[in-house]
Amino acid sequence: MDPRLIALELFLTELDIPVKINSLGDRKRVQKAVYLGQLTGVDLGYRFGWYLMGPYSPALTRDYYALAESLESDESELAGKRLHPSVSQRLRRIRQLLDVPSEIPLLQEDWLELLASYHFLRHVRGLSHDDAALQLNLHKPHLAKYTDAAADSLYEFRLLSGR
């Protein structure tokens, strides 16, 4: 198996994100988890642009399909392979962020879409909180009412700074 795919599988496993990509929700979960995971300083080399469901990486899409194909062929080569302890520690630090807070009635993939989209709008596009919230309200009204909770979580986990 290609080393990139091994790294991707280890990365997702450390974040407690299933590697399966059977549904749109599964694929969205992987895209947003990798986007957020890379914010910890663990750079797998995926670059993200804006797409209908928020940050999206075509290269990641190619890789997770290749990974799924390898896993279907029983080609997983993780035996004895681990992430460097410092990398594992960085990823574990945000594992709780990826869990939907109990008071928010969203699926995990939707929570991750909100987190990643808000971060992208603030950090990459340089929007203020109010402008990011407005964009989310216009383009993702089903998620927008949880914007403040997402912002609070991103600040709490230090993926955004300087309120």
PDB file of N, CA and C in Angstrom, residues 16-74:
ATOM      1  N   ASP A  16     -10.326   8.579  15.603  1.00  0.00           N
ATOM      2  CA  ASP A  16     -11.508   7.759  15.855  1.00  0.00           C
ATOM      3  C   ASP A  16     -12.592   7.991  14.791  1.00  0.00           C
ATOM      4  N   ILE A  17     -12.142   8.191  13.566  1.00  0.00           N
ATOM      5  CA  ILE A  17     -13.042   8.396  12.425  1.00  0.00           C
ATOM      6  C   ILE A  17     -13.002   7.134  11.570  1.00  0.00           C
ATOM      7  N   PRO A  18     -14.169   6.519  11.329  1.00  0.00           N
ATOM      8  CA  PRO A  18     -14.182   5.308  10.500  1.00  0.00           C
ATOM      9  C   PRO A  18     -13.635   5.586   9.099  1.00  0.00           C
ATOM     10  N   VAL A  19     -12.925   4.616   8.561  1.00  0.00           N
ATOM     11  CA  VAL A  19     -12.318   4.757   7.237  1.00  0.00           C
ATOM     12  C   VAL A  19     -13.346   4.513   6.133  1.00  0.00           C
ATOM     13  N   LYS A  20     -14.507   3.985   6.464  1.00  0.00           N
ATOM     14  CA  LYS A  20     -15.505   3.650   5.443  1.00  0.00           C
ATOM     15  C   LYS A  20     -16.001   4.904   4.722  1.00  0.00           C
ATOM     16  N   ILE A  21     -16.318   4.745   3.442  1.00  0.00           N
ATOM     17  CA  ILE A  21     -16.794   5.861   2.611  1.00  0.00           C
ATOM     18  C   ILE A  21     -18.009   5.429   1.792  1.00  0.00           C
ATOM     19  N   ASN A  22     -18.894   4.653   2.400  1.00  0.00           N
ATOM     20  CA  ASN A  22     -20.041   4.105   1.678  1.00  0.00           C
ATOM     21  C   ASN A  22     -21.102   5.142   1.340  1.00  0.00           C
ATOM     22  N   SER A  23     -21.218   6.180   2.142  1.00  0.00           N
ATOM     23  CA  SER A  23     -22.277   7.167   1.940  1.00  0.00           C
ATOM     24  C   SER A  23     -21.677   8.566   1.820  1.00  0.00           C
ATOM     25  N   LEU A  24     -22.504   9.498   1.382  1.00  0.00           N
ATOM     26  CA  LEU A  24     -22.079  10.893   1.321  1.00  0.00           C
ATOM     27  C   LEU A  24     -21.682  11.377   2.714  1.00  0.00           C
ATOM     28  N   GLY A  25     -22.446  10.977   3.730  1.00  0.00           N
ATOM     29  CA  GLY A  25     -22.112  11.358   5.101  1.00  0.00           C
ATOM     30  C   GLY A  25     -20.748  10.842   5.526  1.00  0.00           C
ATOM     31  N   ASP A  26     -20.426   9.610   5.135  1.00  0.00           N
ATOM     32  CA  ASP A  26     -19.104   9.043   5.453  1.00  0.00           C
ATOM     33  C   ASP A  26     -17.995   9.862   4.803  1.00  0.00           C
ATOM     34  N   ARG A  27     -18.191  10.195   3.534  1.00  0.00           N
ATOM     35  CA  ARG A  27     -17.160  10.940   2.807  1.00  0.00           C
ATOM     36  C   ARG A  27     -17.003  12.354   3.363  1.00  0.00           C
ATOM     37  N   LYS A  28     -18.124  12.964   3.717  1.00  0.00           N
ATOM     38  CA  LYS A  28     -18.073  14.299   4.319  1.00  0.00           C
ATOM     39  C   LYS A  28     -17.343  14.245   5.656  1.00  0.00           C
ATOM     40  N   ARG A  29     -17.626  13.216   6.450  1.00  0.00           N
ATOM     41  CA  ARG A  29     -16.962  13.048   7.751  1.00  0.00           C
ATOM     42  C   ARG A  29     -15.447  12.957   7.578  1.00  0.00           C
ATOM     43  N   VAL A  30     -14.995  12.172   6.606  1.00  0.00           N
ATOM     44  CA  VAL A  30     -13.553  12.021   6.368  1.00  0.00           C
ATOM     45  C   VAL A  30     -12.947  13.349   5.916  1.00  0.00           C
ATOM     46  N   GLN A  31     -13.582  14.022   4.965  1.00  0.00           N
ATOM     47  CA  GLN A  31     -13.056  15.302   4.461  1.00  0.00           C
ATOM     48  C   GLN A  31     -12.886  16.308   5.599  1.00  0.00           C
ATOM     49  N   LYS A  32     -13.932  16.466   6.402  1.00  0.00           N
ATOM     50  CA  LYS A  32     -13.888  17.499   7.445  1.00  0.00           C
ATOM     51  C   LYS A  32     -12.959  17.100   8.589  1.00  0.00           C
ATOM     52  N   ALA A  33     -12.897  15.817   8.917  1.00  0.00           N
ATOM     53  CA  ALA A  33     -11.989  15.369   9.985  1.00  0.00           C
ATOM     54  C   ALA A  33     -10.535  15.591   9.586  1.00  0.00           C
ATOM     55  N   VAL A  34     -10.202  15.319   8.331  1.00  0.00           N
ATOM     56  CA  VAL A  34      -8.825  15.545   7.878  1.00  0.00           C
ATOM     57  C   VAL A  34      -8.529  17.042   7.864  1.00  0.00           C
ATOM     58  N   TYR A  35      -9.473  17.851   7.398  1.00  0.00           N
ATOM     59  CA  TYR A  35      -9.273  19.308   7.430  1.00  0.00           C
ATOM     60  C   TYR A  35      -8.965  19.756   8.862  1.00  0.00           C
ATOM     61  N   LEU A  36      -9.803  19.350   9.807  1.00  0.00           N
ATOM     62  CA  LEU A  36      -9.621  19.769  11.205  1.00  0.00           C
ATOM     63  C   LEU A  36      -8.362  19.162  11.809  1.00  0.00           C
ATOM     64  N   GLY A  37      -8.090  17.909  11.500  1.00  0.00           N
ATOM     65  CA  GLY A  37      -6.894  17.256  12.032  1.00  0.00           C
ATOM     66  C   GLY A  37      -5.617  17.937  11.584  1.00  0.00           C
ATOM     67  N   GLN A  38      -5.596  18.391  10.337  1.00  0.00           N
ATOM     68  CA  GLN A  38      -4.401  19.085   9.842  1.00  0.00           C
ATOM     69  C   GLN A  38      -4.172  20.412  10.558  1.00  0.00           C
ATOM     70  N   LEU A  39      -5.223  20.976  11.155  1.00  0.00           N
ATOM     71  CA  LEU A  39      -5.075  22.238  11.889  1.00  0.00           C
ATOM     72  C   LEU A  39      -4.229  22.075  13.144  1.00  0.00           C
ATOM     73  N   THR A  40      -4.018  20.837  13.564  1.00  0.00           N
ATOM     74  CA  THR A  40      -3.185  20.590  14.748  1.00  0.00           C
ATOM     75  C   THR A  40      -1.701  20.674  14.416  1.00  0.00           C
ATOM     76  N   GLY A  41      -1.384  20.865  13.144  1.00  0.00           N
ATOM     77  CA  GLY A  41       0.012  20.898  12.718  1.00  0.00           C
ATOM     78  C   GLY A  41       0.479  19.594  12.109  1.00  0.00           C
ATOM     79  N   VAL A  42      -0.412  18.621  12.018  1.00  0.00           N
ATOM     80  CA  VAL A  42      -0.098  17.342  11.376  1.00  0.00           C
ATOM     81  C   VAL A  42      -0.535  17.469   9.916  1.00  0.00           C
ATOM     82  N   ASP A  43       0.398  17.829   9.062  1.00  0.00           N
ATOM     83  CA  ASP A  43       0.088  18.137   7.670  1.00  0.00           C
ATOM     84  C   ASP A  43       0.287  16.908   6.788  1.00  0.00           C
ATOM     85  N   LEU A  44      -0.820  16.371   6.301  1.00  0.00           N
ATOM     86  CA  LEU A  44      -0.752  15.242   5.369  1.00  0.00           C
ATOM     87  C   LEU A  44      -0.564  15.721   3.930  1.00  0.00           C
ATOM     88  N   GLY A  45      -0.558  17.014   3.731  1.00  0.00           N
ATOM     89  CA  GLY A  45      -0.340  17.562   2.397  1.00  0.00           C
ATOM     90  C   GLY A  45      -1.605  17.840   1.612  1.00  0.00           C
ATOM     91  N   TYR A  46      -2.768  17.680   2.229  1.00  0.00           N
ATOM     92  CA  TYR A  46      -4.018  17.950   1.523  1.00  0.00           C
ATOM     93  C   TYR A  46      -4.334  19.434   1.603  1.00  0.00           C
ATOM     94  N   ARG A  47      -4.698  20.014   0.467  1.00  0.00           N
ATOM     95  CA  ARG A  47      -5.085  21.412   0.400  1.00  0.00           C
ATOM     96  C   ARG A  47      -6.570  21.474   0.089  1.00  0.00           C
ATOM     97  N   PHE A  48      -7.232  22.416   0.709  1.00  0.00           N
ATOM     98  CA  PHE A  48      -8.683  22.496   0.646  1.00  0.00           C
ATOM     99  C   PHE A  48      -9.136  23.798   0.007  1.00  0.00           C
ATOM    100  N   GLY A  49     -10.138  23.675  -0.840  1.00  0.00           N
ATOM    101  CA  GLY A  49     -10.833  24.828  -1.383  1.00  0.00           C
ATOM    102  C   GLY A  49     -12.258  24.795  -0.857  1.00  0.00           C
ATOM    103  N   TRP A  50     -13.054  25.771  -1.255  1.00  0.00           N
ATOM    104  CA  TRP A  50     -14.447  25.832  -0.799  1.00  0.00           C
ATOM    105  C   TRP A  50     -15.328  25.096  -1.793  1.00  0.00           C
ATOM    106  N   TYR A  51     -16.247  24.315  -1.277  1.00  0.00           N
ATOM    107  CA  TYR A  51     -17.170  23.547  -2.084  1.00  0.00           C
ATOM    108  C   TYR A  51     -18.532  23.650  -1.420  1.00  0.00           C
ATOM    109  N   LEU A  52     -19.534  23.053  -2.012  1.00  0.00           N
ATOM    110  CA  LEU A  52     -20.903  23.129  -1.514  1.00  0.00           C
ATOM    111  C   LEU A  52     -21.013  22.779  -0.027  1.00  0.00           C
ATOM    112  N   MET A  53     -20.306  21.763   0.415  1.00  0.00           N
ATOM    113  CA  MET A  53     -20.376  21.337   1.817  1.00  0.00           C
ATOM    114  C   MET A  53     -19.177  21.816   2.629  1.00  0.00           C
ATOM    115  N   GLY A  54     -18.566  22.914   2.201  1.00  0.00           N
ATOM    116  CA  GLY A  54     -17.455  23.469   2.967  1.00  0.00           C
ATOM    117  C   GLY A  54     -16.112  23.050   2.403  1.00  0.00           C
ATOM    118  N   PRO A  55     -15.077  23.068   3.239  1.00  0.00           N
ATOM    119  CA  PRO A  55     -13.730  22.733   2.772  1.00  0.00           C
ATOM    120  C   PRO A  55     -13.688  21.343   2.124  1.00  0.00           C
ATOM    121  N   TYR A  56     -13.025  21.285   0.975  1.00  0.00           N
ATOM    122  CA  TYR A  56     -12.996  20.039   0.195  1.00  0.00           C
ATOM    123  C   TYR A  56     -11.646  19.915  -0.499  1.00  0.00           C
ATOM    124  N   SER A  57     -11.090  18.703  -0.476  1.00  0.00           N
ATOM    125  CA  SER A  57      -9.815  18.423  -1.127  1.00  0.00           C
ATOM    126  C   SER A  57      -9.982  17.312  -2.163  1.00  0.00           C
ATOM    127  N   PRO A  58      -9.846  17.626  -3.457  1.00  0.00           N
ATOM    128  CA  PRO A  58      -9.914  16.577  -4.482  1.00  0.00           C
ATOM    129  C   PRO A  58      -8.841  15.501  -4.289  1.00  0.00           C
ATOM    130  N   ALA A  59      -7.645  15.891  -3.854  1.00  0.00           N
ATOM    131  CA  ALA A  59      -6.573  14.903  -3.640  1.00  0.00           C
ATOM    132  C   ALA A  59      -6.952  13.930  -2.529  1.00  0.00           C
ATOM    133  N   LEU A  60      -7.587  14.434  -1.484  1.00  0.00           N
ATOM    134  CA  LEU A  60      -8.045  13.559  -0.404  1.00  0.00           C
ATOM    135  C   LEU A  60      -9.110  12.600  -0.923  1.00  0.00           C
ATOM    136  N   THR A  61      -9.997  13.087  -1.772  1.00  0.00           N
ATOM    137  CA  THR A  61     -11.022  12.216  -2.357  1.00  0.00           C
ATOM    138  C   THR A  61     -10.370  11.053  -3.101  1.00  0.00           C
ATOM    139  N   ARG A  62      -9.383  11.354  -3.932  1.00  0.00           N
ATOM    140  CA  ARG A  62      -8.683  10.283  -4.664  1.00  0.00           C
ATOM    141  C   ARG A  62      -8.057   9.290  -3.691  1.00  0.00           C
ATOM    142  N   ASP A  63      -7.438   9.821  -2.647  1.00  0.00           N
ATOM    143  CA  ASP A  63      -6.753   8.940  -1.704  1.00  0.00           C
ATOM    144  C   ASP A  63      -7.717   8.092  -0.890  1.00  0.00           C
ATOM    145  N   TYR A  64      -8.854   8.651  -0.453  1.00  0.00           N
ATOM    146  CA  TYR A  64      -9.727   7.792   0.351  1.00  0.00           C
ATOM    147  C   TYR A  64     -10.425   6.747  -0.498  1.00  0.00           C
ATOM    148  N   TYR A  65     -10.638   7.016  -1.782  1.00  0.00           N
ATOM    149  CA  TYR A  65     -11.151   5.952  -2.654  1.00  0.00           C
ATOM    150  C   TYR A  65     -10.086   4.876  -2.867  1.00  0.00           C
ATOM    151  N   ALA A  66      -8.848   5.282  -3.048  1.00  0.00           N
ATOM    152  CA  ALA A  66      -7.754   4.306  -3.202  1.00  0.00           C
ATOM    153  C   ALA A  66      -7.573   3.501  -1.919  1.00  0.00           C
ATOM    154  N   LEU A  67      -7.700   4.157  -0.772  1.00  0.00           N
ATOM    155  CA  LEU A  67      -7.590   3.459   0.511  1.00  0.00           C
ATOM    156  C   LEU A  67      -8.719   2.449   0.664  1.00  0.00           C
ATOM    157  N   ALA A  68      -9.929   2.849   0.333  1.00  0.00           N
ATOM    158  CA  ALA A  68     -11.068   1.929   0.433  1.00  0.00           C
ATOM    159  C   ALA A  68     -10.862   0.716  -0.464  1.00  0.00           C
ATOM    160  N   GLU A  69     -10.353   0.942  -1.660  1.00  0.00           N
ATOM    161  CA  GLU A  69     -10.086  -0.164  -2.583  1.00  0.00           C
ATOM    162  C   GLU A  69      -9.024  -1.102  -2.009  1.00  0.00           C
ATOM    163  N   SER A  70      -7.985  -0.542  -1.433  1.00  0.00           N
ATOM    164  CA  SER A  70      -6.934  -1.367  -0.816  1.00  0.00           C
ATOM    165  C   SER A  70      -7.483  -2.183   0.343  1.00  0.00           C
ATOM    166  N   LEU A  71      -8.336  -1.561   1.143  1.00  0.00           N
ATOM    167  CA  LEU A  71      -8.890  -2.270   2.299  1.00  0.00           C
ATOM    168  C   LEU A  71      -9.840  -3.380   1.865  1.00  0.00           C
ATOM    169  N   GLU A  72     -10.579  -3.152   0.773  1.00  0.00           N
ATOM    170  CA  GLU A  72     -11.455  -4.196   0.242  1.00  0.00           C
ATOM    171  C   GLU A  72     -10.644  -5.384  -0.254  1.00  0.00           C
ATOM    172  N   SER A  73      -9.440  -5.125  -0.718  1.00  0.00           N
ATOM    173  CA  SER A  73      -8.553  -6.181  -1.209  1.00  0.00           C
ATOM    174  C   SER A  73      -7.709  -6.770  -0.087  1.00  0.00           C
ATOM    175  N   ASP A  74      -8.049  -6.431   1.160  1.00  0.00           N
ATOM    176  CA  ASP A  74      -7.284  -6.895   2.321  1.00  0.00           C
ATOM    177  C   ASP A  74      -5.818  -6.504   2.243  1.00  0.00           C
TER     178      ASP A  74
END
